[in-house]
Short mmCIF file of C-alpha atoms in Angstrom, two decimals:
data_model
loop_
_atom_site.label_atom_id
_atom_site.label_comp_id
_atom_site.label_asym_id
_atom_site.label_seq_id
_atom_site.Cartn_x
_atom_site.Cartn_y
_atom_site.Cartn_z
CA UNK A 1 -53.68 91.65 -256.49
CA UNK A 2 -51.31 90.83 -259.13
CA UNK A 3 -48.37 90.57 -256.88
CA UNK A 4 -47.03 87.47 -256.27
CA UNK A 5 -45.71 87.16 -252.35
CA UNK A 6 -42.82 85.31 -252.00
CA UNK A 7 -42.59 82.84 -248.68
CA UNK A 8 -40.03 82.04 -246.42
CA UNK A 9 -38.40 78.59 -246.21
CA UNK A 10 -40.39 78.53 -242.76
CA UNK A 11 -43.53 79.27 -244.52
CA UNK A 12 -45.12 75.63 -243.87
CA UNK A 13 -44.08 76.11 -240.27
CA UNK A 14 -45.95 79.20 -239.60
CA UNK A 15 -48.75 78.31 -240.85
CA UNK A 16 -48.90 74.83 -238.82
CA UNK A 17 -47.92 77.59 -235.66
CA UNK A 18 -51.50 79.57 -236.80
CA UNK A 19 -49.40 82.48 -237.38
CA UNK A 20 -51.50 85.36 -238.79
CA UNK A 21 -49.67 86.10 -242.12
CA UNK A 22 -49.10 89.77 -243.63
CA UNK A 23 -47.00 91.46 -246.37
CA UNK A 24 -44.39 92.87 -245.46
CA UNK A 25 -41.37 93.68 -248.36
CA UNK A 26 -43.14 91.64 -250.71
CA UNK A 27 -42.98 88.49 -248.09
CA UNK A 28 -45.74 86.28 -246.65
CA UNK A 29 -44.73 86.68 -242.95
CA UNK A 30 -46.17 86.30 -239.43
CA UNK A 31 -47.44 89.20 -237.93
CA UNK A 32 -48.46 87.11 -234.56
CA UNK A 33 -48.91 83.96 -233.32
CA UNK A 34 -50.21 84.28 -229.73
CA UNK A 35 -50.56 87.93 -229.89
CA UNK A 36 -47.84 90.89 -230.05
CA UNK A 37 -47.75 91.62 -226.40
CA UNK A 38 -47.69 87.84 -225.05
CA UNK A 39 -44.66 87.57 -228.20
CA UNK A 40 -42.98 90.80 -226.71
CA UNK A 41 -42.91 89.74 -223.29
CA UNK A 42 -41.79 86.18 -224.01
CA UNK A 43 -38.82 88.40 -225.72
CA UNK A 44 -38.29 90.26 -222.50
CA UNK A 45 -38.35 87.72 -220.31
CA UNK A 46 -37.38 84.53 -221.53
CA UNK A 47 -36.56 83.33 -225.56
CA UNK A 48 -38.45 84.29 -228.49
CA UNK A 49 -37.90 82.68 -232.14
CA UNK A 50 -38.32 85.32 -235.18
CA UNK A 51 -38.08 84.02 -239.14
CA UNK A 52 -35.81 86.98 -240.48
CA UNK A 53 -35.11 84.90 -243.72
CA UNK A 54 -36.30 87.59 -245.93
CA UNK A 55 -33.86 89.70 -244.92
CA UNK A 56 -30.99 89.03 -247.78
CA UNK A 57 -28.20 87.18 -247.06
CA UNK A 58 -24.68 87.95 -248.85
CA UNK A 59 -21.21 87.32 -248.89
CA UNK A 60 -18.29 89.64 -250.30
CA UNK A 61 -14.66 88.31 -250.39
CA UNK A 62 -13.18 91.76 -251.02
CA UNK A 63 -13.19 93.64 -247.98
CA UNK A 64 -11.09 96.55 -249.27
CA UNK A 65 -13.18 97.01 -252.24
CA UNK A 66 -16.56 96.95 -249.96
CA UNK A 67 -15.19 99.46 -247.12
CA UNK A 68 -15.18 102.47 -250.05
CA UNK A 69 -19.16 101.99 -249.90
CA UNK A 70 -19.64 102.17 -246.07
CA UNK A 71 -18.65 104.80 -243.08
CA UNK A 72 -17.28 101.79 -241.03
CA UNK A 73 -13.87 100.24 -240.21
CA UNK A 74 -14.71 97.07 -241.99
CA UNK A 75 -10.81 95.65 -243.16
CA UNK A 76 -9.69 96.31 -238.96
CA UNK A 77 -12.89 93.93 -238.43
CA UNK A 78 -11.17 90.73 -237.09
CA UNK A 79 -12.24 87.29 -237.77
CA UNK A 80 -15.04 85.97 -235.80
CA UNK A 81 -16.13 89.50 -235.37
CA UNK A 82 -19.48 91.32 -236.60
CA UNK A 83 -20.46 94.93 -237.01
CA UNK A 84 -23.22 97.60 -237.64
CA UNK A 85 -22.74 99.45 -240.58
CA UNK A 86 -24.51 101.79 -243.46
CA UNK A 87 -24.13 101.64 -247.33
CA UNK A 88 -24.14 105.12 -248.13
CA UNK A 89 -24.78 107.50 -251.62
CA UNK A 90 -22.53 110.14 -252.94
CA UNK A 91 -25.08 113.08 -250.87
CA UNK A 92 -24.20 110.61 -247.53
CA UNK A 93 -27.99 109.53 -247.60
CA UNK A 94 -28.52 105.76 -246.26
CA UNK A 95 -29.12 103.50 -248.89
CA UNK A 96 -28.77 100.67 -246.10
CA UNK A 97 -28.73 99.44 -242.68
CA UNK A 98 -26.86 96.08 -242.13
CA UNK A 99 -24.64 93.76 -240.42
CA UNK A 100 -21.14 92.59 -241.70
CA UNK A 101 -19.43 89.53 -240.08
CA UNK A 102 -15.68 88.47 -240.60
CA UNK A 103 -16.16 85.09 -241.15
CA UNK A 104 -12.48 84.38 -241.60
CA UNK A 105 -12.53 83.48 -245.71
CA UNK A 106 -14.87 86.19 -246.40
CA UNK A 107 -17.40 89.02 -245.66
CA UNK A 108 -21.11 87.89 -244.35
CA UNK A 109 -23.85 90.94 -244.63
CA UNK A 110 -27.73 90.88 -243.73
CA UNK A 111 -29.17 93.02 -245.97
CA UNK A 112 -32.88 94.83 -245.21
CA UNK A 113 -35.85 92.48 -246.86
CA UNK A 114 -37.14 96.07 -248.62
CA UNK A 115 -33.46 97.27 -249.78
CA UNK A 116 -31.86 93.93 -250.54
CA UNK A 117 -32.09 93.93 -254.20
CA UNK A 118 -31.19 97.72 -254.53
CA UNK A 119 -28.05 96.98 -252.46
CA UNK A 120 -26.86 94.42 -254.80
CA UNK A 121 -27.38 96.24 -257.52
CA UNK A 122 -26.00 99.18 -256.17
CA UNK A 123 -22.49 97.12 -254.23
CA UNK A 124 -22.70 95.82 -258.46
CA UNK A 125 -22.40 98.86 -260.13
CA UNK A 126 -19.80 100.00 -257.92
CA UNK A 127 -17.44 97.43 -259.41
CA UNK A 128 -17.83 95.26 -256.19
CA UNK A 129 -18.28 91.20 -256.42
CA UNK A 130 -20.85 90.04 -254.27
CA UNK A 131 -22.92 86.81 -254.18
CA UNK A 132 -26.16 86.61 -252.99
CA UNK A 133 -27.95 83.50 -250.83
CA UNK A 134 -30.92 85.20 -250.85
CA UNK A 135 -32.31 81.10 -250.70
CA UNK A 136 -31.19 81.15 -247.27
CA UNK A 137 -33.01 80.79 -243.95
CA UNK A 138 -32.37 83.10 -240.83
CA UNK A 139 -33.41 82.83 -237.26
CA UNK A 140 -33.15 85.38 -234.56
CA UNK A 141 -33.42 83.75 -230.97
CA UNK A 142 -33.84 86.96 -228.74
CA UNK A 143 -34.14 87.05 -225.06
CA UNK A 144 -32.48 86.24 -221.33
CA UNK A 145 -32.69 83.04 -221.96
CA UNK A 146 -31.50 82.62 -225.44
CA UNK A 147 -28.23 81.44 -224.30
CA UNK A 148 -29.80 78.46 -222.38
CA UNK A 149 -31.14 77.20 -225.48
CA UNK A 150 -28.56 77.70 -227.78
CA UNK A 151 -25.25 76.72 -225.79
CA UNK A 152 -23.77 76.28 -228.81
CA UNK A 153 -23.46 80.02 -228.59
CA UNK A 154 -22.23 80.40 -225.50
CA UNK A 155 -18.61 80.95 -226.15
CA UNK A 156 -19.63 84.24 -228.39
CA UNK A 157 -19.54 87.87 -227.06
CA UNK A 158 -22.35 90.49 -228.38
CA UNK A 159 -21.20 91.18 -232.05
CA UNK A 160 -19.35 88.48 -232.58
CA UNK A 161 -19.60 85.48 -235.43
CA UNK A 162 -18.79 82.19 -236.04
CA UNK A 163 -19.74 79.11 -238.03
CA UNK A 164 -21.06 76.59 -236.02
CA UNK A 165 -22.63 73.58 -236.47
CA UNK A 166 -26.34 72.88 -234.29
CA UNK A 167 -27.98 69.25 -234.10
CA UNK A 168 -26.03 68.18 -237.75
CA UNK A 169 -26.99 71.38 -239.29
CA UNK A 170 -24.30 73.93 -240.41
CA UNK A 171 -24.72 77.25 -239.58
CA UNK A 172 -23.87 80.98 -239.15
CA UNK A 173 -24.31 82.41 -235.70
CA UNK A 174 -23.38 85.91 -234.81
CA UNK A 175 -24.62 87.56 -230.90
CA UNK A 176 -26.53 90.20 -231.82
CA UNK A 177 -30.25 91.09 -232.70
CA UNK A 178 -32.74 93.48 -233.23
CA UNK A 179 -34.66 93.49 -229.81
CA UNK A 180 -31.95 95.18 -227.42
CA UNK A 181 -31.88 92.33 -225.59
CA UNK A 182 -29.03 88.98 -225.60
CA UNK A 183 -29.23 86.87 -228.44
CA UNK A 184 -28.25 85.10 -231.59
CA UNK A 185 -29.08 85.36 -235.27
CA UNK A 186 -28.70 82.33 -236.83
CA UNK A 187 -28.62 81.46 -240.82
CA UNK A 188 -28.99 77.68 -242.52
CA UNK A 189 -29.47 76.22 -245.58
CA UNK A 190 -33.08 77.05 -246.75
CA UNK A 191 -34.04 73.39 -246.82
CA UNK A 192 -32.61 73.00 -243.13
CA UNK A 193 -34.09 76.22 -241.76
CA UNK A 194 -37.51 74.56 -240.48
CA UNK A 195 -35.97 71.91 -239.03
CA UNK A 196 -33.89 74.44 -236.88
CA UNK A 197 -36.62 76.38 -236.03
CA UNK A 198 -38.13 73.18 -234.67
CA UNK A 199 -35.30 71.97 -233.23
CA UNK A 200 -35.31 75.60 -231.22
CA UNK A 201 -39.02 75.53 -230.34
CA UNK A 202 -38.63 72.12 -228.73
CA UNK A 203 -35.71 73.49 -226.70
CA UNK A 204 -38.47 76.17 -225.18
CA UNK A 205 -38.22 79.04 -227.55
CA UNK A 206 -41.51 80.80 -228.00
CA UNK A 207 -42.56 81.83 -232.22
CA UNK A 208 -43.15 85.32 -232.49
CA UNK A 209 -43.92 87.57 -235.60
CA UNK A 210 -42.58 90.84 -236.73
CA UNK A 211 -45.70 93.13 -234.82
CA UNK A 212 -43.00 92.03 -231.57
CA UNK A 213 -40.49 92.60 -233.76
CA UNK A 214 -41.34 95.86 -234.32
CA UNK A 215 -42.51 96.64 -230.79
CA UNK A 216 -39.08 95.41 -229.45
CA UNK A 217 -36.49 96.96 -231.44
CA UNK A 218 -38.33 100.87 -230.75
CA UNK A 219 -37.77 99.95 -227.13
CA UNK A 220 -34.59 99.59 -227.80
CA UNK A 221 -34.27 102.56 -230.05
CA UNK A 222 -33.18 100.96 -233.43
CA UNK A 223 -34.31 102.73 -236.47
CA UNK A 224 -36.15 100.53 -238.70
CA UNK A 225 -34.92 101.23 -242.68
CA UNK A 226 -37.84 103.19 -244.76
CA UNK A 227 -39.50 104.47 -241.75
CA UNK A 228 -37.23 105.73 -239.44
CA UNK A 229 -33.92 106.35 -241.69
CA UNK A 230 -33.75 106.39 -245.93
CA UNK A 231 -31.71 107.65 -248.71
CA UNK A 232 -32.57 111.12 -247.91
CA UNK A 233 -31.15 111.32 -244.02
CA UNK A 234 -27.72 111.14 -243.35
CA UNK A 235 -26.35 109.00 -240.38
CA UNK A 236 -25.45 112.23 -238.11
CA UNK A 237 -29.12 113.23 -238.65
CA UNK A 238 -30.21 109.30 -237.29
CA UNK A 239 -28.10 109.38 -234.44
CA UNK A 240 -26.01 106.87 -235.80
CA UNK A 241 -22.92 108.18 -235.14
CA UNK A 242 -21.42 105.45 -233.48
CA UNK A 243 -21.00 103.49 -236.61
CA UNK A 244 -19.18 106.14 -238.31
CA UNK A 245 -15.62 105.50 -238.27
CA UNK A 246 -13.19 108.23 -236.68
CA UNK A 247 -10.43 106.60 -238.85
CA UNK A 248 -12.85 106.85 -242.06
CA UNK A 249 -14.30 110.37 -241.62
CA UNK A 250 -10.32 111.54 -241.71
CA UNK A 251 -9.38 109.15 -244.56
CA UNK A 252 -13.06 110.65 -246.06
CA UNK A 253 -12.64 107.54 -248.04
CA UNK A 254 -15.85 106.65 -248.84
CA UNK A 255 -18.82 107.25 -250.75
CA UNK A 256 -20.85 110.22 -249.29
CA UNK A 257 -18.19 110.93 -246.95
CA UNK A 258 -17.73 114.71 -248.03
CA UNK A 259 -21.44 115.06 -246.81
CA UNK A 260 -21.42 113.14 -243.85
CA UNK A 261 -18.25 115.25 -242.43
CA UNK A 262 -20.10 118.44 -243.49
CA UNK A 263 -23.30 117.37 -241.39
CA UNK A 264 -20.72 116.39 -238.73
CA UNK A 265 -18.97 119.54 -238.48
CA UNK A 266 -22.32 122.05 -239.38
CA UNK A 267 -25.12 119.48 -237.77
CA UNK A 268 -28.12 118.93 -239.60
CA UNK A 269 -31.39 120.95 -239.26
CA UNK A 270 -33.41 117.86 -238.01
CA UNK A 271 -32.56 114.81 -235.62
CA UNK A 272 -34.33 112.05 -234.58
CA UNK A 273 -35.30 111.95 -231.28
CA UNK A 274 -37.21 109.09 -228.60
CA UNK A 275 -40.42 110.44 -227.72
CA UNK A 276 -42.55 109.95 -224.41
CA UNK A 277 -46.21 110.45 -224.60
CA UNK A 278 -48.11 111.50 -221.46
CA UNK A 279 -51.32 108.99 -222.23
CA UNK A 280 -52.08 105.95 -223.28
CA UNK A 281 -53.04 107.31 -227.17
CA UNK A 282 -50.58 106.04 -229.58
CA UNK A 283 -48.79 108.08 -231.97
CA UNK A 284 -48.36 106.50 -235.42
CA UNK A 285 -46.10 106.82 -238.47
CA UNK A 286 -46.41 110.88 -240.44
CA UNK A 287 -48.04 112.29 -237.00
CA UNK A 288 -47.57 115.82 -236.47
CA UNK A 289 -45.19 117.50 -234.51
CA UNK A 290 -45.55 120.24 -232.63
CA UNK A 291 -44.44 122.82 -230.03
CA UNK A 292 -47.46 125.55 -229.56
CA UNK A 293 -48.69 126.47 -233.00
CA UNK A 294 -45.68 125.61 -234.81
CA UNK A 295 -44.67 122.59 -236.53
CA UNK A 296 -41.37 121.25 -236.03
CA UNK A 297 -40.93 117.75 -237.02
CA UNK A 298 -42.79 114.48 -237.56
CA UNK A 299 -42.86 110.84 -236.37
CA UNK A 300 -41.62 108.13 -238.30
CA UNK A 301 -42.73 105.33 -235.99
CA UNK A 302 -45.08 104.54 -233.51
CA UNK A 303 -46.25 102.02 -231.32
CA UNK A 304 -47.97 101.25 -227.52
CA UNK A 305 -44.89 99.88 -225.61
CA UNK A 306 -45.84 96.50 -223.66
CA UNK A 307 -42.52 96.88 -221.36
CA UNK A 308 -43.51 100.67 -220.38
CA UNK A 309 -47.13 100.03 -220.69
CA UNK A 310 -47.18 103.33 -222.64
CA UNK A 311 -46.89 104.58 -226.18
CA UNK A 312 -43.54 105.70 -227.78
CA UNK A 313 -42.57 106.72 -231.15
CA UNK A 314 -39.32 107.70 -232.92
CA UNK A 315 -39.67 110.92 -234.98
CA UNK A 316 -37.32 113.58 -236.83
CA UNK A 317 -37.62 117.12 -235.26
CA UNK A 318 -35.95 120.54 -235.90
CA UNK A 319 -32.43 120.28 -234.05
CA UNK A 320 -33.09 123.60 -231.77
CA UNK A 321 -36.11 120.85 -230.39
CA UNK A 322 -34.10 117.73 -230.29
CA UNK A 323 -32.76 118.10 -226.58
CA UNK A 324 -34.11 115.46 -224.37
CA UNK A 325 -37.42 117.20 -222.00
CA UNK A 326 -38.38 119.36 -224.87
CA UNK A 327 -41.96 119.37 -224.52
CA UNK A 328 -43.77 118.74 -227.79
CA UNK A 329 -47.30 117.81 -228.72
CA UNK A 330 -47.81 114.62 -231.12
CA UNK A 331 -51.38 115.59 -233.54
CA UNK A 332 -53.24 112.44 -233.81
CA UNK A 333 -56.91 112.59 -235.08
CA UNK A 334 -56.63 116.65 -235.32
CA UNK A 335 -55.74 116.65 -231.40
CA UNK A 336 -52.50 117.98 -229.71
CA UNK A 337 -51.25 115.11 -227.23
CA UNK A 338 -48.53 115.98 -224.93
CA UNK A 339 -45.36 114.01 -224.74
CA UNK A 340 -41.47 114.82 -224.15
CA UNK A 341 -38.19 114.40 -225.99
CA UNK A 342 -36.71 111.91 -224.13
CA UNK A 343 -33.06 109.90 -224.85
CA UNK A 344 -32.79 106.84 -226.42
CA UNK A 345 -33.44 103.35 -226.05
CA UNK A 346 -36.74 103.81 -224.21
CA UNK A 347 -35.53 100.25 -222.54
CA UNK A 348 -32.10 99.09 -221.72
CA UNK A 349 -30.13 97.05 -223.67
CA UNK A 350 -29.21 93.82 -222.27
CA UNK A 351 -25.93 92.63 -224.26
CA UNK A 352 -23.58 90.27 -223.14
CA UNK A 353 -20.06 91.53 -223.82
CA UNK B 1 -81.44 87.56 -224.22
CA UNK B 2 -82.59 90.00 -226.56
CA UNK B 3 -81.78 89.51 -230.33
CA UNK B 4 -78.35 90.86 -231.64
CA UNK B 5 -77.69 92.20 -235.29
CA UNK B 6 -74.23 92.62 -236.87
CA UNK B 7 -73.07 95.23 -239.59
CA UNK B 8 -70.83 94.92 -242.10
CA UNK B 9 -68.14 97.43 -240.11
CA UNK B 10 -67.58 94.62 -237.56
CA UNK B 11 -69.78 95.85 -235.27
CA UNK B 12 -72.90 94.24 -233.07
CA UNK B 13 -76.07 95.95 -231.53
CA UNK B 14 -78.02 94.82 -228.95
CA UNK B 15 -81.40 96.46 -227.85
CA UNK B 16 -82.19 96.24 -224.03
CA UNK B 17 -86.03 96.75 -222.74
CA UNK B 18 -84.61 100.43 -222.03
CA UNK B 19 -85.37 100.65 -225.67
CA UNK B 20 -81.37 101.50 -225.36
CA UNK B 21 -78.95 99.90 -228.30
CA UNK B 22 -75.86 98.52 -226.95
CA UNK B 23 -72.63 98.68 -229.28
CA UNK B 24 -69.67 97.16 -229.37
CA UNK B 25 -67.21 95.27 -231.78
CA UNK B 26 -67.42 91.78 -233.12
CA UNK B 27 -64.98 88.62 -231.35
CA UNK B 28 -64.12 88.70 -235.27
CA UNK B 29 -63.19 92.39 -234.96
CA UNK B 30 -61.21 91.69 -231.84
CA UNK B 31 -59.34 89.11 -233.14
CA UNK B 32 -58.54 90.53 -236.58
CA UNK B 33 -57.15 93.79 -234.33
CA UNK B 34 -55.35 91.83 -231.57
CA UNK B 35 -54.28 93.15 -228.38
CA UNK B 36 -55.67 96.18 -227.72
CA UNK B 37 -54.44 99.11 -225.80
CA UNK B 38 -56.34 102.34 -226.27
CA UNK B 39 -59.72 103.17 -226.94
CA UNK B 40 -61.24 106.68 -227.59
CA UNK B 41 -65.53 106.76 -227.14
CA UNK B 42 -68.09 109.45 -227.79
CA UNK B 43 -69.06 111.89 -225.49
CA UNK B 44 -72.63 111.60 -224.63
CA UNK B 45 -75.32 113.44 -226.02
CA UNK B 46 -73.25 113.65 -228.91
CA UNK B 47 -75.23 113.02 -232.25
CA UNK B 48 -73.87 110.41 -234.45
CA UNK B 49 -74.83 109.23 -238.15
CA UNK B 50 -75.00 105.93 -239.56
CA UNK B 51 -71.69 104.67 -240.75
CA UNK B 52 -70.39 107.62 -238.99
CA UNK B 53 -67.04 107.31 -237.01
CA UNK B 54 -67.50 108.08 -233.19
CA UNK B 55 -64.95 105.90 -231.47
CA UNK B 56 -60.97 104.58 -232.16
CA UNK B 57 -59.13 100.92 -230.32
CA UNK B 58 -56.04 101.17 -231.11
CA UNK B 59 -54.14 97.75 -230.69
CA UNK B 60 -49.53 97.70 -230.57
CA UNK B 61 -49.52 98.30 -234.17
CA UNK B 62 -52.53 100.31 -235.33
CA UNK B 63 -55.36 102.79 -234.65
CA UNK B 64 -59.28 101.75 -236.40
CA UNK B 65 -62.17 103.43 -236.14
CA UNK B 66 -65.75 102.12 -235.04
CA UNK B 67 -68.19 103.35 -236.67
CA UNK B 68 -72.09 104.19 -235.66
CA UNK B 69 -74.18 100.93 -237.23
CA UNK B 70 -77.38 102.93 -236.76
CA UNK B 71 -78.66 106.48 -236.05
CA UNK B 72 -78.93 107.87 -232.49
CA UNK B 73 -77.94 109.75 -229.32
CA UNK B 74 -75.24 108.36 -227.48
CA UNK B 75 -76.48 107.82 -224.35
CA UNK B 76 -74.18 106.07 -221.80
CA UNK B 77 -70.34 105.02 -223.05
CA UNK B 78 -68.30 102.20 -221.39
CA UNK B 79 -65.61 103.30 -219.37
CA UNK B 80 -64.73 100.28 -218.38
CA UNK B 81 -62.79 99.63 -221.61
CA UNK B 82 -61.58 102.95 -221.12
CA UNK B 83 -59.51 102.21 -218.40
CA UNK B 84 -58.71 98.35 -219.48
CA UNK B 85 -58.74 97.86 -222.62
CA UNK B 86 -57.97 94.45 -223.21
CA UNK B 87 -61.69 94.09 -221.87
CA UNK B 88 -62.29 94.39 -225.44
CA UNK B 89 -60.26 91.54 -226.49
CA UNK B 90 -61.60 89.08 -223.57
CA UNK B 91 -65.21 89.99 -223.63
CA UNK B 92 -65.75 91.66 -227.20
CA UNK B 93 -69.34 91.15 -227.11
CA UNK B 94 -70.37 91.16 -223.89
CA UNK B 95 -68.55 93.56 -221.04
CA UNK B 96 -66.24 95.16 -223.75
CA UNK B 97 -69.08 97.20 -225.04
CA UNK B 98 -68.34 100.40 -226.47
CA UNK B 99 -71.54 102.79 -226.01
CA UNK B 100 -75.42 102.59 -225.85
CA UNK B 101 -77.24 104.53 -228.59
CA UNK B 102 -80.77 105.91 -228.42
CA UNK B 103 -81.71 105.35 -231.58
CA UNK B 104 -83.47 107.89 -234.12
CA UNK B 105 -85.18 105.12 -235.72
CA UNK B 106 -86.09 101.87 -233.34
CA UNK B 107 -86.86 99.77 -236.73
CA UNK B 108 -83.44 100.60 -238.04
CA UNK B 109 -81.85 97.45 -236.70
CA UNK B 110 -83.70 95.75 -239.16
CA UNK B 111 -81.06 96.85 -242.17
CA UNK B 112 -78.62 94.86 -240.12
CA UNK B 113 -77.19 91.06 -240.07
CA UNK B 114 -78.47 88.84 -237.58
CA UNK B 115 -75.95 86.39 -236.39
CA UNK B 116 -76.53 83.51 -239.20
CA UNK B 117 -76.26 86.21 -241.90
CA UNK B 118 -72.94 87.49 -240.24
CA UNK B 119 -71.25 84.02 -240.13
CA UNK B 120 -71.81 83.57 -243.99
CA UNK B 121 -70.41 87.65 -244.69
CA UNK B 122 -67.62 86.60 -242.63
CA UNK B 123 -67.00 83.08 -244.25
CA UNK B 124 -67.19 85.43 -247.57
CA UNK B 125 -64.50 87.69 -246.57
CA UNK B 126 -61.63 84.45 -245.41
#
C-alpha cells in the first residue's frame, strides 16, 4: 500500500459518526454508517446527508470559451441557473459527467472525484482558464424532507443555483442531486464544511455513505462515470440525449460533435438499457448478457434495490435488444438468470420544479 | 452448548449430539458484509471440500462466497435465510445458519480456532 488516500474536510466527522471508511477515487470515504438500506430509505423517505467533497469543485469565467468543449447550451444558461452537461473528445466519447451553475460573475462545475484532474488538464490544454477549489467541501442533502431542513433553499426550483449564506457560513446551493429525489447540493469553505454538516445533522438529517449513494442514483437511472459511461461511449449510446443541445448539434460547434451527430443520425450498435431481474440474485458490474445462446451486451452496474426490494442493474446491450420487455438472461456464477429490458429510472424522480 | 470453532474464512462450526456440524458465518463476517439480501446454499448430498466454495450472501453492494471450513456431506441447508436474509445479519451465529455438514473426518474441527483464538486473528486483521 504505497498510496497515500487523501481525506475529506469531513474526515474527523465520519469517523466520530463510526462510518465504515473505503477507497473510493483515491479518497478515504464512508461507505455506511447505519447500514446501506437503513441510509437508502432515510433518502427515500425523509433527509439524508452525503460528503461529496471529493468530487472537484471549479470555476470558469469564460463561458464562450468552455461551451466549444461540451454538447450543452451553456452561454443561454441564465444566472441563478444550473445544468447537466458532458465534456466530450474529438471521437464524441465522454471524458466527463458534470454540473455547471451560472453563478452570475462566473461558471461553477462539479467535476467527477475519478476524472477531476483529467478534466482540468484537459479544459487546460484546450486553451481554457479554469481555477480549481478542489480544497472545498460539498454536501448533498437528498430527500422529501430536505427542504424542511434547509429553508434557506426554499426559494430555488430543481436546477437552479444561488449563493447563499446558512448559520454565518457562505455557501453555494444549487436543487439538484444524485438520488432522483428533491434536494440540495451544497459547497463551503473546507474549514467550514464540518461545521455545516453538523449544523445539518442537528436539524434531523440522517449521514449516509456512498453504498446509498450508489443504490439511490441506479433507482433513479443516473449513469455513474467509469462504470456506466467513459471515454469510449458516446452520449446517444448512454441515453443522454437530453443534454445534447438541438441548437449545438446544428451549430456542430463543439468538440466531438461530428461524431455525436453521426451516432444521432446512424444510432449506435449498443445502448444502455434498465434491467429487471426476475429473483432476488443480484447482477454485478461485467455480468454477461444474454438472449438464448448468444451474447449481446453486458452490465455495467449492479445492485439489490431497497425501494423495489429487488435487484437492478444498468448494462450496454446490442441496439436490436435495447427495446424495453426484451427478455434477456444476466450470467452470474456460470448461471443464466432471467430478467427484462425495462425503461428507465427504475423509481420516479421526485423534483421540485 | 456444545463447543464452537472458527476458521480463518469467517466462518463458525458447531457440532450437535447428531454428530451433525452446523455452519454459518461469523457476527464479524456479518458486519464486515452489511445488509444482506441474497443467499445461494448447497444442495444436499452434495460433496464439498475443505476451503471449498458451496454457498454466496450477497449484501446491496457485493456478492462473497462461504466457503466449506471442513470436509463433509451437506446434510440439511437453512432455508430460513433463504427466504429472509437479513436473518443472517440479526442472528449470524445462531438462527442465520447456513448448512449442517456430516463431516468426513469428526476430529477435523480440531484444525480450527476456538473462540479465544478467533478474537486475537481478528484483533490481528483491524
Amino acid at each position: 500500500m504505497g498510496v497515500r488516500l487523501l481525506k475529506t474536510p469531513l474526515d474527523g466527522l465520519h469517523r466520530r459518526l463510526g462510518a465504515r471508511m473505503v477507497e473510493f477515487a483515491g479518497y478515504e470515504m464512508p461507505l455506511q454508517y447505519a447500514g446501506i438500506i437503513a441510509e437508502h430509505n432515510a433518502c427515500r423517505t425523509g433527509a439524508a446527508l452525503f460528503d461529496v467533497s471529493h468530487m472537484g469543485q471549479v470555476e470558469i469565467a469564460d463561458a464562450r470559451a468552455f461551451e466549444r468543449l461540451v454538447p450543452g447550451d451553456i452561454t443561454g444558461l441564465k444566472a441563478g441557473r444550473q445544468r447537466y452537461t458532458l465534456l466530450l473528445n474529438e471521437a464524441g466519447g465522454i471524458i466527463d459527467d458534470l454540473m455547471v451553475a451560472n453563478l452570475g460573475t462566473r461558471l461553477q462545475a462539479v467535476l467527477n472525484a475519478g476524472r477531476k484532474q483529467v478534466d482540468v488538464a484537459h479544459i487546460q490544454a484546450q486553451g481554457v482558464e479554469v481555477v480549481t477549489h478542489f480544497e472545498r467541501a460539498l454536501l448533498a442533502l437528498q430527500g422529501p424532507k430536505a427542504v424542511t431542513l434547509l429553508p434557506e433553499g426554499a426559494a430555488l426550483k430543481f436546477m437552479d443555483a444561488a449563493e447563499l449564506t446558512i448559520e454565518g457560513i457562505p455557501c453555494v446551493v444549487t436543487r439538484s442531486g444524485y438520488t432522483g429525489e428533491d434536494g440540495f447540493e451544497i459547497g463551503c469553505p473546507g474549514d467550514a464544511g464540518e461545521h455545516l454538516a453538523e449544523i445539518l445533522l442537528a436539524r434531523g438529517a440522517v449521514p449516509a455513505g456512498l453504498g446509498a449513494r450508489d443504490s439511490l442514483r441506479l433507482e433513479a437511472g443516473l449513469p455513474l462515470y467509469g462504470n456506466d459511461i467513459g471515454e469510449t461511449i458516446t452520449p446517444v449510446a448512454a441515453g443522454l440525449n437530453f443534454a445534447l443541445s438541438k441548437k449545438r448539434l446544428a451549430a456542430a460547434d463543439f468538440l466531438g460533435a461530428g461524431p455525436v451527430n453521426a451516432a444521432l443520425a446512424n444510432g449506435t450498435a449498443e445502448k444502455l438499457v434498465g434491467i429487471r431481474l426476475e429473483g432476488r440474485a443480484p447482477a454485478r458490474a461485467h455480468a454477461e448478457i444474454r438472449v438464448g445462446a448468444e451474447r449481446v451486451g453486458e452490465v455495467t452496474s449492479g445492485v439489490f434495490s431497497p425501494t423495489l426490494n429487488a435487484p437492478i442493474a444498468l448494462g450496454y446491450v446490442r441496439a436490436d435488444f435495447a427495446t424495453p420487455g426484451t427478455a434477456i438472461d444476466l450470467i452470474v456464477r456460470d448461471k443464466p438468470l432471467p430478467g427484462s429490458v425495462v425503461a428507465l429510472p427504475f423509481v420516479p424522480h421526485n423534483y421540485v420544479r | 452448548m456444545s463447543q464452537i470453532y472458527f476458521s480463518k474464512d469467517h466462518e463458525w462450526v458447531s457440532v450437535g449430539a447428531d454428530g451433525l456440524a452446523t455452519i454459518g458465518i461469523t457476527d464479524h463476517a456479518q458486519q464486515a458484509l452489511g445488509d444482506i439480501v441474497f443467499v445461494e446454499l448447497p444442495d444436499a448430498g452434495r460433496n464439498v471440500a475443505s476451503g471449498e466454495a458451496c454457498a454466496v450472501v450477497e449484501s446491496v453492494k457485493a456478492a462473497s462466497d462461504v466457503y466449506a471450513p471442513l470436509a463433509g456431506t451437506v446434510a440439511e441447508v437453512n432455508q430460513a435465510i433463504v427466504d429472509e436474509p437479513a436473518l443472517v445479519n440479526s442472528g449470524a451465529e445462531g438462527d442465520g445458519w447456513f448448512f449442517k455438514l456430516r463431516l468426513e473426518d469428526p476430529a477435523s474441527v480440531s484444525s480450527l480456532m476456538d473462540r479465544a483464538a478467533y478474537d486475537e486473528y481478528l484483533s490481528t486483521l483491524a
